[in-house]
mmCIF file of C-alpha atoms in Angstrom:
data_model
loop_
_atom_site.group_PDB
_atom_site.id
_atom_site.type_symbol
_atom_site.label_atom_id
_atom_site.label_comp_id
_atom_site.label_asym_id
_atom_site.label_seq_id
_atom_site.Cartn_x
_atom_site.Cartn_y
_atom_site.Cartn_z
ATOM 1 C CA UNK Y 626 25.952 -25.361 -68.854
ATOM 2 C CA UNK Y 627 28.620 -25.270 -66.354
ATOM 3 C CA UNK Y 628 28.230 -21.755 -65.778
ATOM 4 C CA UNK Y 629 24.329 -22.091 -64.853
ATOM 5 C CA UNK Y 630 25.111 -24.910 -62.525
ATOM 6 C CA UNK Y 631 27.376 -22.588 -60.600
ATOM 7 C CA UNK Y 632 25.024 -19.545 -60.521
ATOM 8 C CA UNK Y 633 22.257 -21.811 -59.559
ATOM 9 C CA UNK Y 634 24.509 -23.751 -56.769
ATOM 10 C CA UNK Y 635 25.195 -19.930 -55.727
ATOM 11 C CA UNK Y 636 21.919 -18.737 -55.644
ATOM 12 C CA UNK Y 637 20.737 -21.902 -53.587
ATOM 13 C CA UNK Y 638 23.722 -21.334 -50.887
ATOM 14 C CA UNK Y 639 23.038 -17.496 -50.563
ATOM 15 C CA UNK Y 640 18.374 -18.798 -50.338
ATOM 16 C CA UNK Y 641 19.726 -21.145 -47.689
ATOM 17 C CA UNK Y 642 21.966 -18.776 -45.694
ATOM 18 C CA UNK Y 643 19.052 -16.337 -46.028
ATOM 19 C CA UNK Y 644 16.471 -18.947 -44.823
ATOM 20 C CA UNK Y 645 18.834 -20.030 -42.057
ATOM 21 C CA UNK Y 646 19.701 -15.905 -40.613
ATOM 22 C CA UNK Y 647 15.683 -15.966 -40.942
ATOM 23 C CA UNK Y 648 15.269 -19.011 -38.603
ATOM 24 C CA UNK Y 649 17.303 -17.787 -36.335
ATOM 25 C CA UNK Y 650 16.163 -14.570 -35.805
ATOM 26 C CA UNK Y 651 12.640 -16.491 -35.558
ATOM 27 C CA UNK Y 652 13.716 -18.606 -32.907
ATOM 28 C CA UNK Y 653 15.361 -15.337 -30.982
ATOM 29 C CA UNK Y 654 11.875 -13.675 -31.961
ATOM 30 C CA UNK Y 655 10.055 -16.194 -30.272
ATOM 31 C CA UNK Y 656 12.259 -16.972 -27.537
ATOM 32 C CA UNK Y 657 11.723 -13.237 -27.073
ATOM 33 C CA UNK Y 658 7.525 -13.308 -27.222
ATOM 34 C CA UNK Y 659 7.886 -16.340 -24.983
ATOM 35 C CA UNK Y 660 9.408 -14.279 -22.056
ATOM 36 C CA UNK Y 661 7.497 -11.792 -22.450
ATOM 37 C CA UNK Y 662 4.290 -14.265 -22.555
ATOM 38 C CA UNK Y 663 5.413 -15.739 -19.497
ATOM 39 C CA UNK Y 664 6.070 -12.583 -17.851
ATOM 40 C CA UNK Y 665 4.324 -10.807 -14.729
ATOM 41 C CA UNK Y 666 4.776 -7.687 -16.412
ATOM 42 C CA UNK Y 667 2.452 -6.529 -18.477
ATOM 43 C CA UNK Y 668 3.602 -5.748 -22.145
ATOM 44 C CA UNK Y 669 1.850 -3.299 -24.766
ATOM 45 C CA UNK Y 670 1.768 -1.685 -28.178
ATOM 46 C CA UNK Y 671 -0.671 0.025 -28.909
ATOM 47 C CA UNK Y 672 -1.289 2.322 -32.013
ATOM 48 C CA UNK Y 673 -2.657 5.370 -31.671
ATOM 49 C CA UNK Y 674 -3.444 6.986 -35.016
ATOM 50 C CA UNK Y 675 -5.932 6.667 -37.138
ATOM 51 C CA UNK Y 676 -7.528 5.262 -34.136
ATOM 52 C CA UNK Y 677 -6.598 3.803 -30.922
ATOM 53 C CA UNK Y 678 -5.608 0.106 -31.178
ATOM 54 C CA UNK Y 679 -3.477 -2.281 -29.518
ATOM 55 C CA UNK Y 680 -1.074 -4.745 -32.031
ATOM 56 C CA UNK Y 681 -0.119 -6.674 -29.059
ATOM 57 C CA UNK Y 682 -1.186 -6.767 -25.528
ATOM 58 C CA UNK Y 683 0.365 -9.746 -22.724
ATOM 59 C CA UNK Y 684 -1.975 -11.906 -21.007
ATOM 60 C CA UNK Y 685 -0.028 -11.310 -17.906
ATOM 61 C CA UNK Y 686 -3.139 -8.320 -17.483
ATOM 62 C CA UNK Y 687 -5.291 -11.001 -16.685
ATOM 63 C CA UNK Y 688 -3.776 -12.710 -13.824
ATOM 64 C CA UNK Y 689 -3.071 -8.482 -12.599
ATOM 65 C CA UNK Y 690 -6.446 -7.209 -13.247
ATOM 66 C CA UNK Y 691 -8.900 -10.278 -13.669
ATOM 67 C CA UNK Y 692 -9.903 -12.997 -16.112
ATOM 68 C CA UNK Y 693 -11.078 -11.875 -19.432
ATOM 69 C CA UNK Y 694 -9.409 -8.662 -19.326
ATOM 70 C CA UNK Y 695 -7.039 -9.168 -22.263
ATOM 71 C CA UNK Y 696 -9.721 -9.805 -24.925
ATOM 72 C CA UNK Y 697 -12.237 -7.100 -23.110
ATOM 73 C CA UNK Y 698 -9.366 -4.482 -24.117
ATOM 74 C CA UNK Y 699 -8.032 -6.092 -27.404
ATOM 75 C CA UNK Y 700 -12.107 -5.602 -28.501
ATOM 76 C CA UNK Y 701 -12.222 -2.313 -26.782
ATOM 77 C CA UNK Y 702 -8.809 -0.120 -26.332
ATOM 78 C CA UNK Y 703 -10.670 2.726 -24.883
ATOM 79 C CA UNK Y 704 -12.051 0.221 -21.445
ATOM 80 C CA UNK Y 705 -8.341 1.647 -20.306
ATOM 81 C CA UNK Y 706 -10.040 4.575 -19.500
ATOM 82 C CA UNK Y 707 -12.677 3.207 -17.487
ATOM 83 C CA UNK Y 708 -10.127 1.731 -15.268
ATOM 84 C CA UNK Y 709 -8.124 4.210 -14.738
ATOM 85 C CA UNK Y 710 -7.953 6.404 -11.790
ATOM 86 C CA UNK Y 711 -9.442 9.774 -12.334
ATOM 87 C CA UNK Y 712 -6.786 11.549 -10.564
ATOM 88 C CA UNK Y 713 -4.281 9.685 -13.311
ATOM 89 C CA UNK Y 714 -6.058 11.118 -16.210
ATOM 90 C CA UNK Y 715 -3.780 14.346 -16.390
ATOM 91 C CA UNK Y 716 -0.298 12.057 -16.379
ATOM 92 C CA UNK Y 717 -1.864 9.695 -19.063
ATOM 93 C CA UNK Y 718 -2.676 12.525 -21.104
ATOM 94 C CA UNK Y 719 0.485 13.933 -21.143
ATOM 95 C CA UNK Y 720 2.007 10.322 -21.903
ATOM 96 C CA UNK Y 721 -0.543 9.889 -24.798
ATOM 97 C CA UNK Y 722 0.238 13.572 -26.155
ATOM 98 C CA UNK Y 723 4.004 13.342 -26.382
ATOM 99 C CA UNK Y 724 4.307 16.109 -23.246
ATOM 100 C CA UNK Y 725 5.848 13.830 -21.012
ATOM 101 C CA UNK Y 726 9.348 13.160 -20.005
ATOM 102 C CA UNK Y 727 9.780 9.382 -21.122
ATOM 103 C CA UNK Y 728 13.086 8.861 -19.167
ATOM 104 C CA UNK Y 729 10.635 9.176 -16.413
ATOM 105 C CA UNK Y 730 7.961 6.362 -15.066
ATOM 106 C CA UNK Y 731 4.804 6.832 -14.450
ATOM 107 C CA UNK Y 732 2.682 6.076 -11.531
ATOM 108 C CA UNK Y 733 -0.824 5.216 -12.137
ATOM 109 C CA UNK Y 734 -3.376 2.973 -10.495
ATOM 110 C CA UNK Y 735 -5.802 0.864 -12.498
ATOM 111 C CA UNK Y 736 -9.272 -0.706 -11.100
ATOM 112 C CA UNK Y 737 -8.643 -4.676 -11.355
ATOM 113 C CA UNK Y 738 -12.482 -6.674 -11.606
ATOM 114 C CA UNK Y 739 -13.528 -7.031 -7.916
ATOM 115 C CA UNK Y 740 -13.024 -3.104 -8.147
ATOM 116 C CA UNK Y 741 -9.629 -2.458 -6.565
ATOM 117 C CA UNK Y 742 -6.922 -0.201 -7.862
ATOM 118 C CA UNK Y 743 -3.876 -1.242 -7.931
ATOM 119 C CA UNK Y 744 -0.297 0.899 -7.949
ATOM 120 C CA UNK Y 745 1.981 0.352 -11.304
ATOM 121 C CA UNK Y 746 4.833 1.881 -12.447
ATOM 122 C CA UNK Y 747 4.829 2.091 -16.261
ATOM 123 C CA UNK Y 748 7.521 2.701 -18.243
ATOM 124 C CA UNK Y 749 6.325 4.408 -22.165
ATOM 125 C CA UNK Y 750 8.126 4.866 -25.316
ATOM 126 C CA UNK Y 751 6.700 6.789 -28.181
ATOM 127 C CA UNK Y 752 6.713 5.953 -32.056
ATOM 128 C CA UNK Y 753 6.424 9.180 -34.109
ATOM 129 C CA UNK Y 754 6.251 8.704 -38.238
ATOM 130 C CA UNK Y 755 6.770 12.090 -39.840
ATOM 131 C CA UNK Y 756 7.038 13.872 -36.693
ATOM 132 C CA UNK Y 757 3.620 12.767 -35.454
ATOM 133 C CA UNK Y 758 3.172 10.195 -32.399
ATOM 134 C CA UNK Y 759 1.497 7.489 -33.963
ATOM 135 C CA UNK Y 760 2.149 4.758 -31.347
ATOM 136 C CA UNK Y 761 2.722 3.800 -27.947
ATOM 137 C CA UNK Y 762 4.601 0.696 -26.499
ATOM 138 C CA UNK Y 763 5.843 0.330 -22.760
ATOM 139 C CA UNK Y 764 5.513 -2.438 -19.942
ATOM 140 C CA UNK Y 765 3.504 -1.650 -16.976
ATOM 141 C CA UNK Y 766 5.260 -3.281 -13.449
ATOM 142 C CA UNK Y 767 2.469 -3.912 -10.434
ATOM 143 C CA UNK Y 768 4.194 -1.812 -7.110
ATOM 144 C CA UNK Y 769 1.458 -2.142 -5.067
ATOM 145 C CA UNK Y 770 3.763 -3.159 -2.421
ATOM 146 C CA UNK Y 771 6.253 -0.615 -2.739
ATOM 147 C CA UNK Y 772 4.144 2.241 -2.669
ATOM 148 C CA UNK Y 773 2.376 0.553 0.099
ATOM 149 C CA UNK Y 774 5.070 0.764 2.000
ATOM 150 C CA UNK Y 775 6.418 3.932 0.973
ATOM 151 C CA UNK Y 776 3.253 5.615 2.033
ATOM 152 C CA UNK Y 777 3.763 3.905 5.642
ATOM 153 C CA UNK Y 778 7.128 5.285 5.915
ATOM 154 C CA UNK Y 779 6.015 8.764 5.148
ATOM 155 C CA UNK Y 780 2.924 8.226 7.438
ATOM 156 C CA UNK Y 781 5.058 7.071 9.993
ATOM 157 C CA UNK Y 782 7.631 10.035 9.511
ATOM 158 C CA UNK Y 783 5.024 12.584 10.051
ATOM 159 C CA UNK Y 784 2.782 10.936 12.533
ATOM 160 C CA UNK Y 785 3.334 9.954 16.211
ATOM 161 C CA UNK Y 786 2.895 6.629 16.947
ATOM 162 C CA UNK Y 787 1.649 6.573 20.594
ATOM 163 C CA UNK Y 788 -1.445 8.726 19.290
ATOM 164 C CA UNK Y 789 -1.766 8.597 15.537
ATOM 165 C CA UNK Y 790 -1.713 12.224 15.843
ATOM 166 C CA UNK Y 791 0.224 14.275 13.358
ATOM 167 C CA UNK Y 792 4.396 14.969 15.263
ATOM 168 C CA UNK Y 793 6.912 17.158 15.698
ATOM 169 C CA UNK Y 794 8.376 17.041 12.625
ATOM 170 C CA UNK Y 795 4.999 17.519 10.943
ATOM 171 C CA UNK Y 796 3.854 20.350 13.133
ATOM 172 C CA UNK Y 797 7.414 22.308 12.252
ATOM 173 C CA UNK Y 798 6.752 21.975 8.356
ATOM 174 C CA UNK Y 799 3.109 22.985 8.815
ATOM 175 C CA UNK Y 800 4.571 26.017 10.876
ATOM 176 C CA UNK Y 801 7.203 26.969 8.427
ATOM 177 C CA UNK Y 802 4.658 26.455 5.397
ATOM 178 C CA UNK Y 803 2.238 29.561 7.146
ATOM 179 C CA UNK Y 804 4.872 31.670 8.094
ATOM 180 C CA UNK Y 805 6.443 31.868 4.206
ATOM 181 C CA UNK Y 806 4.962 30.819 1.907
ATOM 182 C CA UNK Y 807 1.115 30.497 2.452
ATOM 183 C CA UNK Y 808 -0.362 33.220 4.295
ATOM 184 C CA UNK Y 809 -4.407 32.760 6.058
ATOM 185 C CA UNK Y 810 -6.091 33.287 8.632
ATOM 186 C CA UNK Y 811 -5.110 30.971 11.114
ATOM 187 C CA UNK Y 812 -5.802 30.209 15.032
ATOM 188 C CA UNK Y 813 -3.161 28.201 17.249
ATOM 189 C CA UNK Y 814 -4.216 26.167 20.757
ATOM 190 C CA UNK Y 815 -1.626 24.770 23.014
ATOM 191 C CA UNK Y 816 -3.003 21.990 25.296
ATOM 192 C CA UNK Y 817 -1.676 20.176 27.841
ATOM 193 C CA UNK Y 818 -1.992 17.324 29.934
ATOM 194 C CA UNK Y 819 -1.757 18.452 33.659
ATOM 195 C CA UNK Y 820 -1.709 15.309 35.833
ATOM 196 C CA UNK Y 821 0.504 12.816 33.478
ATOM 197 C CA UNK Y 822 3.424 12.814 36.191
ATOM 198 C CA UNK Y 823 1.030 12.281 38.396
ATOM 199 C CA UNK Y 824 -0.556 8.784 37.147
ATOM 200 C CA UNK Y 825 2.985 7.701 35.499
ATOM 201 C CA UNK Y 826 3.827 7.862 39.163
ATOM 202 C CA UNK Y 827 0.864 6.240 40.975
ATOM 203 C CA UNK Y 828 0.100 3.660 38.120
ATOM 204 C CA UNK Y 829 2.523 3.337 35.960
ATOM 205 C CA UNK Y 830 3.544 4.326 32.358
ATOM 206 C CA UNK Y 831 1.468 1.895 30.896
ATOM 207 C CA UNK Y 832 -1.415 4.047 32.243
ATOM 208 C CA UNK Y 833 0.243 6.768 31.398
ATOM 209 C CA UNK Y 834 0.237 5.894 27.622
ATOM 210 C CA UNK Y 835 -3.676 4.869 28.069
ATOM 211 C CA UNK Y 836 -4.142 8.556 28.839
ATOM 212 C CA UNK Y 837 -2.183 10.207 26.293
ATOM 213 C CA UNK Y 838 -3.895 7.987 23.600
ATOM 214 C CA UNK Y 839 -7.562 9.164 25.435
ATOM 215 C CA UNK Y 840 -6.337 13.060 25.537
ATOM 216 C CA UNK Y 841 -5.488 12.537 21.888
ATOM 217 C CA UNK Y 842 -8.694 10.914 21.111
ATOM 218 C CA UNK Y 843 -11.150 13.792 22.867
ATOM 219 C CA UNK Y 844 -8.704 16.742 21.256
ATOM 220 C CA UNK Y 845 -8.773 15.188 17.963
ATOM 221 C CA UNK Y 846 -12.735 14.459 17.852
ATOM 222 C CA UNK Y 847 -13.637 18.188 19.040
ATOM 223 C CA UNK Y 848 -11.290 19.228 16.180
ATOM 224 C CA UNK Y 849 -12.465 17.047 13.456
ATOM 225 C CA UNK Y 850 -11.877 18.491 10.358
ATOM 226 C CA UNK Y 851 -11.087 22.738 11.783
ATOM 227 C CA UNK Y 852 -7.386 21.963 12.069
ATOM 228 C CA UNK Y 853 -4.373 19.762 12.609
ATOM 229 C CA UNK Y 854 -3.793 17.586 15.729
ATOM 230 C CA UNK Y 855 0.153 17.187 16.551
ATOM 231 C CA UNK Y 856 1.857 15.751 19.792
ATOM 232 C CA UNK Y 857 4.538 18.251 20.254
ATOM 233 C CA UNK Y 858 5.558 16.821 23.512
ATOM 234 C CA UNK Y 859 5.469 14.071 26.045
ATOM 235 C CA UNK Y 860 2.331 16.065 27.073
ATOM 236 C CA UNK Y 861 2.323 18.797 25.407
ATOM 237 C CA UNK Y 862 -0.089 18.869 21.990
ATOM 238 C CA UNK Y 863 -0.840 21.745 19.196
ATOM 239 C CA UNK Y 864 -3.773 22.393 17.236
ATOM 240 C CA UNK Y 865 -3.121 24.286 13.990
ATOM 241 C CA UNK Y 866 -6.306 25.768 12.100
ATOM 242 C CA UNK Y 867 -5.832 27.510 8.955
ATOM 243 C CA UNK Y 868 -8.722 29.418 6.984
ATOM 244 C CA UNK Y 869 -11.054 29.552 10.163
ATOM 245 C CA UNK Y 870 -12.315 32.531 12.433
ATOM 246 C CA UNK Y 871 -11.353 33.227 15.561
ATOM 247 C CA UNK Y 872 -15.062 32.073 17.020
ATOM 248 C CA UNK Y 873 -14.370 28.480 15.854
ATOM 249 C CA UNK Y 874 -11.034 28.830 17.785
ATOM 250 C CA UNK Y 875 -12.626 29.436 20.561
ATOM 251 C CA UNK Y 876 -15.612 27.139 19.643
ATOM 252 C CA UNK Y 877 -13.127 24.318 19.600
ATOM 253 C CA UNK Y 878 -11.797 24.943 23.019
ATOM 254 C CA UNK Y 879 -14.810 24.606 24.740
ATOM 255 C CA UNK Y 880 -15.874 21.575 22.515
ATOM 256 C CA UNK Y 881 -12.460 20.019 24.207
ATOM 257 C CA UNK Y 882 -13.778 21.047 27.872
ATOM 258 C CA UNK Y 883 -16.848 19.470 27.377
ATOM 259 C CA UNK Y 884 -15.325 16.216 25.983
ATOM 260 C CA UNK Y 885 -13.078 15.999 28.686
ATOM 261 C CA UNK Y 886 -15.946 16.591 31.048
ATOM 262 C CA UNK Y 887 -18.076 14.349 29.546
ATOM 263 C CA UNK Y 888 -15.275 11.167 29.634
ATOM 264 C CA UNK Y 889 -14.340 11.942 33.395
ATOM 265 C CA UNK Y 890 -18.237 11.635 33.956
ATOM 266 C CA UNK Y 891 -18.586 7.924 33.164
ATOM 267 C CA UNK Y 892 -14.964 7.085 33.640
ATOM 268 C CA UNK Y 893 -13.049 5.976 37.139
ATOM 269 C CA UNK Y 894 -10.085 4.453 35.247
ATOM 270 C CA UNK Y 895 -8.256 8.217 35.629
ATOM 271 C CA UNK Y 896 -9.607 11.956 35.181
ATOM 272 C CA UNK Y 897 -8.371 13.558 32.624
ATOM 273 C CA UNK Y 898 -7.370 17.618 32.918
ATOM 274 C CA UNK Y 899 -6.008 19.541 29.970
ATOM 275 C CA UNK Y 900 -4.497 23.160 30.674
ATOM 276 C CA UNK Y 901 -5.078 25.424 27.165
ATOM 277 C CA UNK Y 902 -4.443 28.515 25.514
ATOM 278 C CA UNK Y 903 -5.165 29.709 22.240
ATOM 279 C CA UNK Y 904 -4.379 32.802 19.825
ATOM 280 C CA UNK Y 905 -5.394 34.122 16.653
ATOM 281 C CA UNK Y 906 -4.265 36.007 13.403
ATOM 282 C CA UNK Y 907 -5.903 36.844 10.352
ATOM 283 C CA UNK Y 908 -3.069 36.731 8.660
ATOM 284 C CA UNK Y 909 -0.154 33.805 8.329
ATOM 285 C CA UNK Y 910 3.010 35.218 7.166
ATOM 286 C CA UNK Y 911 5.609 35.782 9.667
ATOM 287 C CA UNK Y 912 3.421 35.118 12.541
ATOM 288 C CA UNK Y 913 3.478 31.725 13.771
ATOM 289 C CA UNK Y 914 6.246 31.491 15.761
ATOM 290 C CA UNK Y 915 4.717 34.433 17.786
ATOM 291 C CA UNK Y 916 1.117 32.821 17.776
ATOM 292 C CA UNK Y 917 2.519 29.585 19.348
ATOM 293 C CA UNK Y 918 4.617 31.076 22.039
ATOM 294 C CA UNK Y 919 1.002 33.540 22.992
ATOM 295 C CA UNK Y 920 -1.025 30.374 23.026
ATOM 296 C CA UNK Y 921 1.850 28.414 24.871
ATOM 297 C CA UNK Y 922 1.972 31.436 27.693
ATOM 298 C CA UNK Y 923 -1.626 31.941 28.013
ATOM 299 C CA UNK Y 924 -1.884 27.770 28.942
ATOM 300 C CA UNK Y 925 1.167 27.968 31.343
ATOM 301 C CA UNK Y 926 -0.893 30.838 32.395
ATOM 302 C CA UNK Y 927 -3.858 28.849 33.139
ATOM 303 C CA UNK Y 928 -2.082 25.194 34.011
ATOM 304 C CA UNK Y 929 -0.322 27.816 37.171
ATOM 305 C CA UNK Y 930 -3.756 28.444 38.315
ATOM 306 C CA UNK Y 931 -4.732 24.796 38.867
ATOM 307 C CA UNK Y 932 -1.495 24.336 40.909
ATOM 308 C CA UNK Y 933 -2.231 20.358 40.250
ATOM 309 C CA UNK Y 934 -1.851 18.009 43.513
ATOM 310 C CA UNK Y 935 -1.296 14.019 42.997
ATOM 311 C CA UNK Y 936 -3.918 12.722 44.667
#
């Protein structure tokens, strides 16, 4: 009788330190769930064999992407796709085939309910039973802001910002990009502003700016889409045009002639004169160094003849 007391005592001590590991790790467990609840992140698992469904999805989706959002893709798994960003679809499908690298994040952008995407960096693990990915699970982390303001770095490191015209820097990769590695037909014009000095003098750089930002404006508008605009100089801008003939080169000049003609028609605030000179090559490689210094000679040539007075 003894003896049964003592197994039973035992086997109610080891049932109670089992029940009490248990509560514990439900408490952690929920403790757990309750962060991530609570989270602005938004958590996932989703399974993806036999057939594409999530086991647990956080609400935080609906305060990122709009109100309802968390049942609409509980009921329907595949709505994911119908948010996503069609230029996203190749890095999802390499996350949902097992080809990506999963140390890696990925940036996608997903279409919130007043039809907005919206950057976020996701970070995906796989589950693979029997060598077969069978599952999914990963956090998603909105960086709208982030990539917003990576983008205006890089806009602003490649763009001047007097003109919003591409710079220096730009115009040098573009250059170096023709002359090794992509090779097309390809027309250069140098331009240049011929009276600058002249109103930075009389009226001031403040005026001076105004015209720079007008040049800009006319060269960039007769360009539209033929080529790239870059300020190269205080006065001095390019116009690179890859994959075009040499007619629209030339067609481009005189659009510029006629723009500036047609501003210093209607306008008394200044006059606006732009010396130019252009070249051409139907090839790319190992050329552009010489097609920029032709078109920069033949528009010293031509800003000589003007032999510009200050008036």
């Amino acid at each position: 009788m003894l003896y049964v007391i003592i197994i039973t005592l035992f086997i109610i001590g080891y049932l109670y330190r089992r029940y009490y590991l248990l509560k514990k790790q439900l408490d952690s467990l929920q403790t757990v769930v309750q962060a991530v609840g609570h989270s602005k992140d938004i958590f996932y698992y989703c399974d993806l064999k036999p057939q594409m469904q999530y086991r647990y999805l956080s609400s935080a989706i609906n305060q990122m992407l709009g109100e309802h959002e968390w049942q609409a893709h509980m009921q329907n798994p595949q709505k994911y796709y119908d948010i996503l960003h069609p230029d996203d679809i190749d890095v999802v499908t390499q996350k949902l085939n097992g080809a990506w690298d999963y140390d890696e994040p990925l940036l996608v952008r997903l279409q919130n309910t007043e039809g907005q995407y919206i950057w976020f960096e996701e970070y995906a693990t796989p589950v693979y039973k029997n060598g077969e990915m069978v599952a999914i699970h990963g956090v998603y982390r909105n960086v709208g802001n982030k990539v917003a303001m990576q983008q205006e770095l890089e806009y602003k490191a490649m763009h001047d910002h007097l003109t919003g015209t591409k710079n220096r820097a730009c115009f040098d990769a573009q250059m170096a990009l023709y002359n090794n590695k992509e090779s097309v037909p390809i027309g250069m014009i140098v331009c240049d502003l011929d009276n600058l000095k002249c109103i930075n003098d009389q009226q001031g750089h403040k005026m001076g700016d105004a015209y720079i930002r007008q040049s800009a404006n006319i060269i960039r508008e007769a360009v539209g889409s033929k080529g790239i605009v870059a300020r190269i100089g205080g006065d001095e801008f390019s116009i690179m045009m890859p994959h075009v003939t040499s007619e629209i080169v030339d067609d481009v000049m005189e659009q510029i002639r006629y723009k500036v003609h047609q501003f210093n028609h209607v306008t008394e605030q200044f006059s606006i004169q732009i010396s130019m000179g252009s070249s051409y090559s139907p090839y790319s490689f190992g050329q552009m160094e010489e097609l920029f210094e032709e078109a920069d000679r033949l528009m010293y040539k031509e800003k000589q003849k003007k032999k510009a007075i200050c008036h």
